Each structure stands twice: as C-alpha cells, then as structure tokens.
CSV table of C-alpha atoms in Angstrom, one decimal:
chain,number,residue,atom,x,y,z
X,1,MET,CA,0.0,-3.2,-10.3
X,2,THR,CA,-0.1,0.2,-12.0
X,3,ALA,CA,-0.6,3.6,-10.3
X,4,GLN,CA,-4.1,5.0,-10.6
X,5,PRO,CA,-4.5,8.4,-12.2
X,6,SER,CA,-5.2,11.2,-9.8
X,7,VAL,CA,-8.9,11.9,-9.4
X,8,PRO,CA,-10.0,15.0,-7.5
X,9,ASN,CA,-12.7,13.2,-5.5
X,10,PRO,CA,-12.9,9.5,-6.4
X,11,ARG,CA,-15.3,8.7,-3.7
X,12,LYS,CA,-18.0,11.0,-5.1
X,13,ASN,CA,-17.2,10.9,-8.8
X,14,LEU,CA,-16.6,7.2,-9.3
X,15,GLY,CA,-19.6,6.0,-11.3
X,16,ASP,CA,-21.2,9.5,-11.4
X,17,GLU,CA,-22.7,10.8,-14.6
X,18,MET,CA,-20.8,13.5,-16.5
X,19,LEU,CA,-23.0,16.1,-18.1
X,20,THR,CA,-22.4,18.6,-20.9
X,21,LEU,CA,-23.5,22.2,-20.7
X,22,ASN,CA,-26.5,21.4,-22.9
X,23,GLU,CA,-27.5,18.4,-20.7
X,24,THR,CA,-27.1,20.4,-17.5
X,25,ALA,CA,-29.2,23.3,-18.9
X,26,ALA,CA,-31.9,20.9,-19.9
X,27,LEU,CA,-31.8,19.2,-16.4
X,28,LEU,CA,-32.1,22.6,-14.7
X,29,ARG,CA,-34.6,23.8,-17.4
X,30,VAL,CA,-32.6,27.1,-17.9
X,31,PRO,CA,-31.2,28.5,-21.1
X,32,GLU,CA,-27.6,27.5,-21.9
X,33,ASN,CA,-26.6,31.2,-21.7
X,34,THR,CA,-27.9,31.4,-18.2
X,35,LEU,CA,-25.8,28.5,-17.2
X,36,ARG,CA,-22.8,30.1,-18.9
X,37,TYR,CA,-23.4,33.3,-16.9
X,38,TRP,CA,-23.7,31.4,-13.7
X,39,ARG,CA,-20.4,29.7,-14.5
X,40,VAL,CA,-18.6,33.0,-15.0
X,41,THR,CA,-20.1,34.5,-11.9
X,42,GLY,CA,-19.7,31.4,-9.8
X,43,ALA,CA,-23.4,31.3,-9.0
X,44,GLY,CA,-24.2,27.9,-10.6
X,45,PRO,CA,-23.3,24.3,-9.9
X,46,ARG,CA,-19.6,23.4,-9.8
X,47,SER,CA,-18.1,22.7,-13.3
X,48,PHE,CA,-14.8,21.7,-14.8
X,49,LYS,CA,-13.2,21.5,-18.2
X,50,VAL,CA,-12.2,18.4,-20.2
X,51,GLY,CA,-10.0,20.0,-22.8
X,52,ARG,CA,-12.0,23.0,-24.1
X,53,HIS,CA,-15.3,21.5,-23.1
X,54,VAL,CA,-17.3,22.4,-19.9
X,55,ARG,CA,-18.6,19.4,-17.9
X,56,TYR,CA,-20.6,18.9,-14.7
X,57,TRP,CA,-20.9,15.9,-12.4
X,58,LYS,CA,-24.6,15.2,-12.1
X,59,ALA,CA,-24.2,14.7,-8.3
X,60,ASP,CA,-22.8,18.3,-8.1
X,61,VAL,CA,-25.8,19.7,-10.1
X,62,VAL,CA,-28.3,17.8,-7.8
X,63,LEU,CA,-26.4,19.0,-4.7
X,64,TRP,CA,-26.5,22.6,-6.0
X,65,LEU,CA,-30.2,22.4,-6.8
X,66,THR,CA,-30.9,21.0,-3.3
X,67,GLU,CA,-29.0,24.0,-1.8
X,68,GLN,CA,-31.1,26.4,-3.9
X,69,MET,CA,-34.3,24.8,-2.6
X,70,ASN,CA,-33.1,25.0,1.0
X,71,ARG,CA,-32.0,28.7,0.9
X,72,PRO,CA,-34.1,31.2,2.8
X,73,GLN,CA,-36.4,33.0,0.4
X,74,HIS,CA,-36.0,36.7,-0.2
X,75,HIS,CA,-39.2,38.4,-1.1
C-alpha cells in the first residue's frame, strides 16, 4: 500500500473537472482579461496554479456563480 499524495480537498475535487482560464472565461461568458483581473483582485472564482498555468475546479466556478446570483442587488 502506497501513501496517497496530499490533495487540498479530496472530497470535493475527486472526479471534478479542471478548467483552464480560457474554458472558465467561456463558461462565465466574460473576456479572459476580466477573469485575470478578478483573479488579481480576489473577486472571481477560486483558482490555483499547476506549474505556471492557472486552473479552476468547475465546482468552484459553479459555486461562485451561484453566490453571485444570490447576492443582494445594488441598484
């Protein structure tokens, strides 16, 4: 029996789909630069890096989108 590698949240991420910046921008229908800006300011969905590449768990993107829909509207 070998030790399993450490995974930040295996319960949620096991079997989840990993998305690129381009795929996440397409899913949210926003420009990639908007997604980059949100990443820098901490306003967008949770992201992480694989080497030099930014990735998103699809479940995190869907959760973030749901939170945006449930936020009180400011008019």
